Amino acid sequence: MCGIVGVIGAADAAPRIIEGLKRLEYRGYDSAGLATLVNGGFDLRRAAGKLSGLEELVNHRPVSGALGIGHTRWATHGVPNESNAHPHATERVAVVHNGIIENFRILRDELAAEGHEFATDTDTEVVPQLIHFFLKTGLTPAEATARALKRLEGAFALGIIFAGEHDVLIGARRGAPLAVGHGEGEMFLASDAMALAPFTRRVSYLEEGDWVVLKHNGATVCDAEDRVVEREIKLTEHDGEAVGKENYRHFMHKEIHEQPAVIGDTLNAYVNPTSGAISLPDLPFALEDVSRVSITACGTSYYAGLVARYWIESLAGVPVEIDVSSEFRYRMPPIAEGGVALFISQSGETADTLAALHFAKEKGQHIVAVVNVPESTMAREADIVLPTRAGPEIGVASTKAFTTQLVTLACFSLALARAKGALSAAREAELSHALAEVPARAADVLAHDERIRGLAEALTNA
Ligand code: GLU
């Protein structure tokens, strides 16, 4: 799933959309596009390939308009070329979409039978066509969107604008995150709050099934049953600074070198520096009563979970079950109520892990989330969050997010072991002092690594 940015502002939207999309570039994508509203009609720019291609196109053929939507696409239906790039538009509706519309074939057939013509190979195109269909029956943009949403199946986030409607930008969230940015007389929409940082720090997060109508001066959020609901506005930790590589060769190189600092930051959250005692945030259950722990995660986070299993079992003597998130629900595990289910995710948005979390919640488990993004969906839905303090991780292969997960899980294991009476205070202090040494040791290893790299480069150039 890729990036969505929407702007209903006071200045030209296109440069701001591109600026927002740049902050989502790390997700990987194959094409990009934007649409603005100019004199009531859509002005579209789309390009296959990198965002710089779209930027060049916009420099070459500038686009005005203070209301607009933009997208970076990771093709699931239809090859990554210009005509399949989002936004997709009819004369009256333009849409950007992350995710998949599962029932697009049925909808496409129905709409084709009504005379609608399709120009792309995407699943997405049914969305503007369907909304257009409802607009033709005399519904307002909000009413037509609400009707269309009820027909869509799948996991997705949407950004929608309407011809002739300079004060309406609609967003919808189902299974894919969407955040609303609250500016001064301007409003923003993005699939990741990081994209909103250049414009505002005041952000609210849509919940599952929500959809939102943005106007210049505010937002009205409705839930899946179309009831108006309030979603709290929070101040994000993201700052407006561009996420840069500094002097490093690439993001992953920079992130590897950030490890001593972020491991230290993460430890500070859990370890008392003088006594060495570990403290977790207030828990809604007693640690000493925990008789088993289930861990669920994907990819690198799953590997962190595998390591944690050793620690929890050997230090605390508590049995651990671990699953890859995508399998957890399907094996229908019998789960006794009141257990502890621990979910690990860098972004806090991993769709399979989130689905597993919902399943565990239904089964009456205490939900613990180890996540790196404090405003993420998992952080909001968990009973308790054990944050990792790695900062934004841009590199796709996880480095600092993984090591800070390990640190957090080590602290959890020690706290559990202590509560279970499996660890003396002296042994806890000994192990937590060893943990406190990790940042310095990591810095030593990295300095050594850089010396070897320097030597290798000098030899190659000699
Ligand atoms: N399924 C849509 C497409 O293939 C959206 C993919 C995405 O999330 O970028 O166009």
Short mmCIF file of C-alpha atoms and ligand atoms in Angstrom, two decimals:
data_model
loop_
_atom_site.label_atom_id
_atom_site.label_comp_id
_atom_site.label_asym_id
_atom_site.label_seq_id
_atom_site.Cartn_x
_atom_site.Cartn_y
_atom_site.Cartn_z
CA MET A 1 0.00 0.00 0.00
CA CYS A 2 1.36 3.32 -0.98
CA GLY A 3 0.97 7.01 -0.38
CA ILE A 4 -1.98 9.40 -0.38
CA VAL A 5 -1.80 13.15 0.19
CA GLY A 6 -4.76 15.55 -0.05
CA VAL A 7 -4.81 19.33 0.41
CA ILE A 8 -7.65 21.80 0.72
CA GLY A 9 -5.65 24.95 1.19
CA ALA A 10 -5.00 28.61 0.58
CA ALA A 11 -1.96 28.22 -1.70
CA ASP A 12 -1.29 26.13 -4.82
CA ALA A 13 -1.79 22.48 -3.90
CA ALA A 14 0.60 20.76 -6.36
CA PRO A 15 3.96 21.69 -4.73
CA ARG A 16 2.55 20.78 -1.32
CA ILE A 17 1.24 17.45 -2.56
CA ILE A 18 4.66 16.65 -4.00
CA GLU A 19 6.36 17.72 -0.77
CA GLY A 20 4.06 15.43 1.21
CA LEU A 21 4.55 12.51 -1.20
CA LYS A 22 8.35 12.91 -0.93
CA ARG A 23 8.08 12.05 2.74
CA LEU A 24 6.37 8.79 1.80
CA GLU A 25 8.86 7.90 -0.93
CA TYR A 26 10.64 5.31 1.17
CA ARG A 27 7.65 2.97 0.87
CA GLY A 28 8.60 2.00 -2.65
CA TYR A 29 6.29 2.76 -5.55
CA ASP A 30 6.17 2.51 -9.31
CA SER A 31 4.32 5.64 -10.47
CA ALA A 32 2.87 8.86 -9.14
CA GLY A 33 0.23 11.42 -9.94
CA LEU A 34 -1.86 14.30 -8.76
CA ALA A 35 -5.08 16.11 -9.62
CA THR A 36 -6.14 19.64 -8.68
CA LEU A 37 -9.39 21.47 -9.18
CA VAL A 38 -9.07 24.44 -11.55
CA ASN A 39 -12.16 26.49 -12.43
CA GLY A 40 -14.33 23.60 -11.37
CA GLY A 41 -12.60 20.94 -13.53
CA PHE A 42 -9.77 18.48 -12.87
CA ASP A 43 -6.20 19.11 -13.98
CA LEU A 44 -4.28 15.80 -13.87
CA ARG A 45 -0.56 15.04 -14.06
CA ARG A 46 0.64 11.44 -13.94
CA ALA A 47 3.97 9.78 -14.58
CA ALA A 48 5.34 6.23 -14.48
CA GLY A 49 8.47 5.77 -12.37
CA LYS A 50 9.89 7.97 -9.66
CA LEU A 51 8.30 10.98 -8.02
CA SER A 52 11.00 13.14 -9.61
CA GLY A 53 9.32 12.26 -12.94
CA LEU A 54 6.04 13.75 -11.72
CA GLU A 55 7.91 16.75 -10.31
CA GLU A 56 9.59 17.37 -13.68
CA LEU A 57 6.26 17.05 -15.45
CA VAL A 58 4.69 19.59 -13.09
CA ASN A 59 7.67 21.96 -13.53
CA HIS A 60 7.30 21.64 -17.27
CA ARG A 61 3.49 21.91 -17.27
CA PRO A 62 2.60 23.76 -14.05
CA VAL A 63 -0.74 23.14 -12.45
CA SER A 64 -2.67 25.63 -10.29
CA GLY A 65 -5.55 25.01 -7.88
CA ALA A 66 -5.59 25.05 -4.08
CA LEU A 67 -7.52 21.78 -3.73
CA GLY A 68 -5.90 18.54 -4.82
CA ILE A 69 -5.02 14.92 -4.24
CA GLY A 70 -1.80 13.02 -4.96
CA HIS A 71 -0.63 9.42 -4.92
CA THR A 72 2.36 7.15 -5.16
CA ARG A 73 1.25 3.79 -6.53
CA TRP A 74 2.39 0.24 -5.86
CA ALA A 75 0.50 -1.55 -8.62
CA THR A 76 -1.67 -4.49 -7.65
CA HIS A 77 -4.07 -4.46 -10.62
CA GLY A 78 -2.75 -3.29 -13.97
CA VAL A 79 0.83 -2.65 -15.02
CA PRO A 80 2.66 0.37 -13.64
CA ASN A 81 2.28 2.83 -16.52
CA GLU A 82 0.99 6.38 -16.87
CA SER A 83 -2.65 5.52 -17.60
CA ASN A 84 -2.93 3.17 -14.60
CA ALA A 85 -1.29 5.75 -12.32
CA HIS A 86 -3.67 7.49 -9.91
CA PRO A 87 -5.66 9.73 -9.65
CA HIS A 88 -8.42 8.08 -11.65
CA ALA A 89 -11.21 10.38 -12.68
CA THR A 90 -14.54 10.68 -14.40
CA GLU A 91 -15.82 14.14 -15.40
CA ARG A 92 -17.19 14.59 -11.89
CA VAL A 93 -15.03 12.57 -9.46
CA ALA A 94 -11.27 12.04 -9.03
CA VAL A 95 -9.90 9.40 -6.66
CA VAL A 96 -6.59 8.24 -5.18
CA HIS A 97 -6.60 4.83 -3.56
CA ASN A 98 -4.31 2.68 -1.45
CA GLY A 99 -5.05 -1.01 -1.16
CA ILE A 100 -7.37 -3.31 -3.07
CA ILE A 101 -11.07 -3.23 -3.99
CA GLU A 102 -11.77 -6.97 -3.79
CA ASN A 103 -15.15 -6.90 -5.54
CA PHE A 104 -14.08 -4.61 -8.38
CA ARG A 105 -15.01 -7.12 -11.11
CA ILE A 106 -18.64 -7.35 -10.02
CA LEU A 107 -18.88 -3.56 -9.72
CA ARG A 108 -17.17 -3.04 -13.05
CA ASP A 109 -19.63 -5.38 -14.79
CA GLU A 110 -22.59 -3.66 -13.15
CA LEU A 111 -21.36 -0.19 -14.08
CA ALA A 112 -20.47 -1.26 -17.63
CA ALA A 113 -24.04 -2.53 -17.99
CA GLU A 114 -25.14 1.00 -16.99
CA GLY A 115 -23.05 2.42 -19.84
CA HIS A 116 -19.94 3.42 -17.86
CA GLU A 117 -16.71 3.16 -19.84
CA PHE A 118 -13.44 2.12 -18.23
CA ALA A 119 -10.07 3.44 -19.32
CA THR A 120 -7.64 1.59 -17.03
CA ASP A 121 -6.81 -1.93 -15.83
CA THR A 122 -6.99 -0.97 -12.15
CA ASP A 123 -9.40 -2.07 -9.47
CA THR A 124 -9.46 1.58 -8.37
CA GLU A 125 -11.36 2.93 -11.35
CA VAL A 126 -14.65 1.46 -10.12
CA VAL A 127 -14.55 3.92 -7.21
CA PRO A 128 -14.89 7.20 -9.16
CA GLN A 129 -17.31 5.50 -11.55
CA LEU A 130 -19.50 4.24 -8.72
CA ILE A 131 -19.55 7.61 -6.94
CA HIS A 132 -20.32 9.28 -10.28
CA PHE A 133 -23.21 6.84 -10.72
CA PHE A 134 -24.71 7.93 -7.38
CA LEU A 135 -24.08 11.64 -8.12
CA LYS A 136 -26.18 11.23 -11.26
CA THR A 137 -29.12 10.19 -9.08
CA GLY A 138 -29.01 13.64 -7.48
CA LEU A 139 -27.05 12.84 -4.32
CA THR A 140 -24.52 15.31 -2.84
CA PRO A 141 -20.79 14.36 -2.91
CA ALA A 142 -20.95 13.19 0.72
CA GLU A 143 -24.15 11.19 0.19
CA ALA A 144 -22.85 9.61 -3.02
CA THR A 145 -19.57 8.65 -1.29
CA ALA A 146 -21.42 7.14 1.67
CA ARG A 147 -23.53 5.05 -0.72
CA ALA A 148 -20.48 3.94 -2.72
CA LEU A 149 -18.50 2.98 0.39
CA LYS A 150 -21.21 0.51 1.35
CA ARG A 151 -20.67 -1.32 -1.93
CA LEU A 152 -16.85 -1.57 -1.65
CA GLU A 153 -15.14 -4.67 -0.26
CA GLY A 154 -11.48 -4.95 0.64
CA ALA A 155 -8.84 -3.05 2.58
CA PHE A 156 -8.26 0.48 1.36
CA ALA A 157 -7.85 4.20 1.98
CA LEU A 158 -9.30 6.78 -0.40
CA GLY A 159 -8.91 10.49 -1.18
CA ILE A 160 -11.72 11.96 -3.32
CA ILE A 161 -12.42 15.35 -4.93
CA PHE A 162 -15.39 16.53 -6.99
CA ALA A 163 -15.71 18.74 -10.06
CA GLY A 164 -17.21 22.13 -9.19
CA GLU A 165 -16.73 21.58 -5.44
CA HIS A 166 -13.86 23.78 -4.27
CA ASP A 167 -14.60 23.25 -0.60
CA VAL A 168 -14.89 19.45 -0.37
CA LEU A 169 -12.19 16.81 0.03
CA ILE A 170 -13.35 13.39 1.21
CA GLY A 171 -11.22 10.66 2.79
CA ALA A 172 -12.20 7.13 3.77
CA ARG A 173 -10.41 4.45 5.73
CA ARG A 174 -10.99 0.72 5.81
CA GLY A 175 -8.06 -1.48 6.70
CA ALA A 176 -5.47 1.11 5.61
CA PRO A 177 -4.47 4.14 7.67
CA LEU A 178 -5.52 7.73 6.97
CA ALA A 179 -4.73 10.84 9.00
CA VAL A 180 -6.28 14.32 8.89
CA GLY A 181 -4.09 17.41 9.30
CA HIS A 182 -5.69 20.51 10.82
CA GLY A 183 -4.13 23.79 9.61
CA GLU A 184 -5.21 27.44 9.86
CA GLY A 185 -8.03 27.71 7.33
CA GLU A 186 -6.51 24.73 5.52
CA MET A 187 -6.97 20.99 5.92
CA PHE A 188 -4.88 18.01 4.85
CA LEU A 189 -5.21 14.28 4.37
CA ALA A 190 -2.44 11.66 4.28
CA SER A 191 -1.90 7.95 4.59
CA ASP A 192 0.96 8.61 7.05
CA ALA A 193 1.15 11.55 9.48
CA MET A 194 4.80 11.96 8.46
CA ALA A 195 3.58 13.46 5.17
CA LEU A 196 1.67 16.15 7.07
CA ALA A 197 4.66 17.40 9.05
CA PRO A 198 5.56 20.28 6.67
CA PHE A 199 2.01 21.67 7.00
CA THR A 200 0.78 21.06 10.53
CA ARG A 201 1.47 19.09 13.70
CA ARG A 202 -2.21 18.94 14.64
CA VAL A 203 -3.41 15.56 13.46
CA SER A 204 -6.42 13.32 14.03
CA TYR A 205 -6.56 9.68 12.97
CA LEU A 206 -9.51 8.05 11.28
CA GLU A 207 -10.63 4.81 12.87
CA GLU A 208 -11.62 1.66 11.06
CA GLY A 209 -14.62 2.31 8.79
CA ASP A 210 -14.51 6.12 9.23
CA TRP A 211 -14.88 8.58 6.41
CA VAL A 212 -14.32 12.33 6.58
CA VAL A 213 -15.47 15.44 4.74
CA LEU A 214 -12.82 18.14 4.83
CA LYS A 215 -13.60 21.80 4.18
CA HIS A 216 -11.15 24.71 4.45
CA ASN A 217 -12.23 25.37 8.01
CA GLY A 218 -12.62 21.90 9.47
CA ALA A 219 -13.50 18.24 9.23
CA THR A 220 -16.64 16.19 9.83
CA VAL A 221 -15.91 12.54 10.56
CA CYS A 222 -18.54 9.81 10.21
CA ASP A 223 -18.20 6.21 11.32
CA ALA A 224 -19.07 3.14 9.24
CA GLU A 225 -22.77 3.61 10.11
CA ASP A 226 -22.61 7.26 8.92
CA ARG A 227 -22.98 8.66 12.44
CA VAL A 228 -21.04 11.88 13.06
CA VAL A 229 -18.20 11.10 15.50
CA GLU A 230 -15.39 13.06 17.17
CA ARG A 231 -11.78 12.00 16.64
CA GLU A 232 -9.31 13.63 18.99
CA ILE A 233 -6.72 16.04 17.56
CA LYS A 234 -3.22 15.22 18.76
CA LEU A 235 0.15 16.94 18.36
CA THR A 236 2.47 14.69 16.36
CA GLU A 237 6.10 14.18 17.18
CA HIS A 238 7.08 14.54 13.53
CA ASP A 239 8.81 17.81 12.70
CA GLY A 240 8.73 19.59 9.35
CA GLU A 241 12.39 18.87 8.64
CA ALA A 242 12.85 16.89 5.46
CA VAL A 243 13.95 13.36 6.26
CA GLY A 244 17.51 13.51 4.92
CA LYS A 245 20.43 11.12 4.50
CA GLU A 246 22.89 13.67 6.00
CA ASN A 247 26.39 12.56 5.06
CA TYR A 248 25.57 8.89 4.81
CA ARG A 249 25.53 6.98 1.54
CA HIS A 250 21.95 5.83 1.97
CA PHE A 251 19.20 5.76 4.59
CA MET A 252 20.06 2.29 5.81
CA HIS A 253 23.68 3.35 6.40
CA LYS A 254 22.47 6.33 8.43
CA GLU A 255 20.03 4.21 10.39
CA ILE A 256 22.67 1.60 11.23
CA HIS A 257 24.74 4.42 12.72
CA GLU A 258 21.81 5.80 14.71
CA GLN A 259 21.58 2.57 16.70
CA PRO A 260 23.72 3.54 19.72
CA ALA A 261 21.61 6.69 20.24
CA VAL A 262 18.17 5.14 19.72
CA ILE A 263 18.97 2.01 21.75
CA GLY A 264 19.95 4.43 24.55
CA ASP A 265 16.69 6.39 24.12
CA THR A 266 14.65 3.19 24.25
CA LEU A 267 16.46 1.93 27.36
CA ASN A 268 15.86 5.27 29.07
CA ALA A 269 12.15 4.62 28.81
CA TYR A 270 12.39 1.35 30.78
CA VAL A 271 15.52 1.26 32.97
CA ASN A 272 16.18 3.34 36.07
CA PRO A 273 19.79 4.46 35.48
CA THR A 274 20.85 4.33 39.11
CA SER A 275 19.08 1.29 40.55
CA GLY A 276 18.99 -0.64 37.29
CA ALA A 277 15.34 -1.56 38.02
CA ILE A 278 13.11 -2.09 35.01
CA SER A 279 9.74 -0.36 34.97
CA LEU A 280 7.02 -0.81 32.36
CA PRO A 281 4.13 1.59 31.80
CA ASP A 282 1.09 0.88 34.04
CA LEU A 283 -0.39 -2.45 32.97
CA PRO A 284 -4.10 -3.32 33.07
CA PHE A 285 -3.20 -6.81 34.38
CA ALA A 286 -0.87 -8.23 37.01
CA LEU A 287 2.42 -9.49 35.54
CA GLU A 288 2.70 -12.15 38.23
CA ASP A 289 -0.56 -13.72 36.98
CA VAL A 290 0.68 -14.15 33.40
CA SER A 291 0.81 -17.88 32.68
CA ARG A 292 1.56 -17.73 28.95
CA VAL A 293 2.34 -15.15 26.31
CA SER A 294 1.41 -15.26 22.65
CA ILE A 295 3.54 -13.20 20.25
CA THR A 296 2.38 -12.27 16.76
CA ALA A 297 4.37 -10.35 14.16
CA CYS A 298 5.55 -10.31 10.54
CA GLY A 299 8.95 -10.18 8.86
CA THR A 300 11.78 -8.70 10.92
CA SER A 301 9.45 -8.06 13.85
CA TYR A 302 8.74 -11.81 13.87
CA TYR A 303 12.48 -12.46 14.26
CA ALA A 304 12.52 -10.08 17.23
CA GLY A 305 9.65 -12.15 18.64
CA LEU A 306 11.63 -15.39 18.18
CA VAL A 307 14.48 -13.94 20.24
CA ALA A 308 12.03 -12.72 22.89
CA ARG A 309 10.64 -16.24 23.20
CA TYR A 310 14.06 -17.45 24.40
CA TRP A 311 14.27 -14.65 26.94
CA ILE A 312 10.72 -14.96 28.28
CA GLU A 313 10.90 -18.74 28.58
CA SER A 314 14.42 -18.93 30.03
CA LEU A 315 14.28 -15.92 32.35
CA ALA A 316 10.63 -15.88 33.43
CA GLY A 317 9.75 -19.55 32.91
CA VAL A 318 6.58 -18.49 31.08
CA PRO A 319 5.69 -20.50 27.94
CA VAL A 320 5.50 -18.50 24.72
CA GLU A 321 3.62 -19.22 21.53
CA ILE A 322 4.70 -17.33 18.44
CA ASP A 323 2.93 -16.92 15.11
CA VAL A 324 3.47 -15.18 11.82
CA SER A 325 0.57 -12.71 11.75
CA SER A 326 -0.89 -13.89 8.46
CA GLU A 327 -1.31 -17.44 9.87
CA PHE A 328 -2.54 -16.66 13.35
CA ARG A 329 -6.25 -16.18 12.63
CA TYR A 330 -6.49 -19.06 10.22
CA ARG A 331 -5.24 -21.77 12.50
CA MET A 332 -8.11 -20.85 14.89
CA PRO A 333 -6.03 -21.28 18.05
CA PRO A 334 -8.00 -22.09 21.20
CA ILE A 335 -7.24 -19.16 23.52
CA ALA A 336 -8.15 -18.94 27.19
CA GLU A 337 -9.54 -15.54 28.20
CA GLY A 338 -7.32 -13.12 30.07
CA GLY A 339 -4.07 -14.14 28.36
CA VAL A 340 -1.40 -11.73 27.21
CA ALA A 341 -1.07 -11.25 23.46
CA LEU A 342 1.95 -9.26 22.34
CA PHE A 343 2.09 -7.72 18.85
CA ILE A 344 5.26 -6.33 17.30
CA SER A 345 5.34 -3.91 14.37
CA GLN A 346 7.59 -1.02 13.34
CA SER A 347 4.83 1.02 11.71
CA GLY A 348 1.99 -0.15 13.93
CA GLU A 349 -0.05 -0.48 10.74
CA THR A 350 0.97 -3.93 9.40
CA ALA A 351 -2.37 -5.16 8.07
CA ASP A 352 -2.00 -8.86 9.02
CA THR A 353 -0.72 -8.04 12.51
CA LEU A 354 -3.58 -5.61 13.01
CA ALA A 355 -6.11 -8.25 11.92
CA ALA A 356 -4.51 -10.72 14.38
CA LEU A 357 -4.73 -8.06 17.10
CA HIS A 358 -8.47 -7.65 16.47
CA PHE A 359 -8.91 -11.43 16.62
CA ALA A 360 -7.04 -11.63 19.96
CA LYS A 361 -9.11 -8.74 21.31
CA GLU A 362 -12.31 -10.56 20.46
CA LYS A 363 -10.94 -13.54 22.38
CA GLY A 364 -10.55 -11.40 25.51
CA GLN A 365 -6.77 -11.12 25.49
CA HIS A 366 -4.79 -8.29 27.09
CA ILE A 367 -3.20 -6.56 24.12
CA VAL A 368 0.40 -5.37 24.38
CA ALA A 369 1.86 -3.57 21.34
CA VAL A 370 5.57 -3.08 20.72
CA VAL A 371 5.50 -0.34 18.05
CA ASN A 372 7.72 2.43 16.78
CA VAL A 373 5.03 4.89 15.69
CA PRO A 374 3.24 6.21 18.77
CA GLU A 375 0.24 7.52 16.83
CA SER A 376 -0.26 4.28 14.88
CA THR A 377 -3.45 2.23 14.80
CA MET A 378 -1.93 -0.60 16.86
CA ALA A 379 -0.72 1.86 19.49
CA ARG A 380 -4.24 3.26 19.72
CA GLU A 381 -5.98 -0.10 19.85
CA ALA A 382 -3.66 -1.85 22.32
CA ASP A 383 -4.33 -1.96 26.07
CA ILE A 384 -0.71 -1.11 26.64
CA VAL A 385 2.02 0.22 24.36
CA LEU A 386 5.70 -0.54 24.82
CA PRO A 387 7.21 2.02 22.47
CA THR A 388 10.48 1.58 20.66
CA ARG A 389 12.19 4.92 20.18
CA ALA A 390 13.95 4.29 16.90
CA GLY A 391 12.57 7.39 15.10
CA PRO A 392 11.44 7.16 11.46
CA GLU A 393 12.96 4.16 9.70
CA ILE A 394 13.18 4.81 5.98
CA GLY A 395 15.36 1.84 4.95
CA VAL A 396 13.21 -1.08 3.89
CA ALA A 397 15.50 -3.65 5.51
CA SER A 398 14.99 -3.00 9.21
CA THR A 399 18.01 -2.15 11.37
CA LYS A 400 17.46 0.26 14.25
CA ALA A 401 13.76 -0.64 14.52
CA PHE A 402 14.79 -4.29 15.01
CA THR A 403 17.45 -3.59 17.64
CA THR A 404 15.17 -1.26 19.61
CA GLN A 405 12.47 -3.96 19.48
CA LEU A 406 14.97 -6.37 21.02
CA VAL A 407 15.83 -3.88 23.77
CA THR A 408 12.14 -3.34 24.54
CA LEU A 409 11.42 -7.07 24.57
CA ALA A 410 14.44 -7.70 26.81
CA CYS A 411 13.05 -5.17 29.29
CA PHE A 412 9.62 -6.80 29.12
CA SER A 413 11.18 -10.23 29.73
CA LEU A 414 13.11 -8.95 32.75
CA ALA A 415 10.06 -7.24 34.23
CA LEU A 416 8.01 -10.41 33.76
CA ALA A 417 10.75 -12.60 35.24
CA ARG A 418 11.03 -10.33 38.26
CA ALA A 419 7.23 -10.29 38.78
CA LYS A 420 7.10 -14.10 38.54
CA GLY A 421 9.76 -14.33 41.24
CA ALA A 422 12.11 -16.04 38.78
CA LEU A 423 14.76 -13.36 39.04
CA SER A 424 16.39 -11.83 42.11
CA ALA A 425 16.78 -8.04 42.34
CA ALA A 426 20.56 -8.54 42.13
CA ARG A 427 20.32 -10.60 38.91
CA GLU A 428 17.86 -8.06 37.44
CA ALA A 429 20.30 -5.24 38.18
CA GLU A 430 23.17 -7.26 36.69
CA LEU A 431 21.24 -7.91 33.46
CA SER A 432 19.90 -4.37 33.17
CA HIS A 433 23.41 -2.94 33.67
CA ALA A 434 24.54 -5.24 30.86
CA LEU A 435 21.71 -3.82 28.73
CA ALA A 436 22.79 -0.29 29.64
CA GLU A 437 26.18 -1.06 28.10
CA VAL A 438 24.69 -1.93 24.72
CA PRO A 439 24.74 1.62 23.25
CA ALA A 440 28.47 2.03 23.97
CA ARG A 441 29.25 -1.47 22.65
CA ALA A 442 27.22 -0.80 19.52
CA ALA A 443 29.12 2.47 18.98
CA ASP A 444 32.44 0.56 19.32
CA VAL A 445 31.38 -2.02 16.75
CA LEU A 446 30.27 0.68 14.29
CA ALA A 447 33.47 2.71 14.73
CA HIS A 448 35.49 -0.45 14.09
CA ASP A 449 33.37 -1.20 11.03
CA GLU A 450 33.94 2.30 9.64
CA ARG A 451 37.72 1.98 10.18
CA ILE A 452 37.73 -1.30 8.23
CA ARG A 453 35.58 0.25 5.49
CA GLY A 454 37.96 3.26 5.29
CA LEU A 455 40.92 0.91 5.04
CA ALA A 456 39.21 -1.17 2.34
CA GLU A 457 38.38 1.97 0.33
CA ALA A 458 41.98 3.25 0.66
CA LEU A 459 43.32 -0.12 -0.55
CA THR A 460 40.89 -0.19 -3.50
CA ASN A 461 41.92 3.32 -4.55
CA ALA A 462 45.66 2.66 -4.06
N1 GLU B 1 -4.91 -1.43 -6.22
C1 GLU B 1 -4.57 -0.14 -6.69
C2 GLU B 1 -3.81 -0.19 -8.00
O1 GLU B 1 -3.28 -1.16 -8.37
C3 GLU B 1 -3.80 0.71 -5.65
C4 GLU B 1 -2.45 0.15 -5.28
C5 GLU B 1 -1.72 0.98 -4.21
O2 GLU B 1 -1.99 0.79 -3.00
O3 GLU B 1 -0.85 1.80 -4.59
O4 GLU B 1 -3.79 0.76 -8.70
#
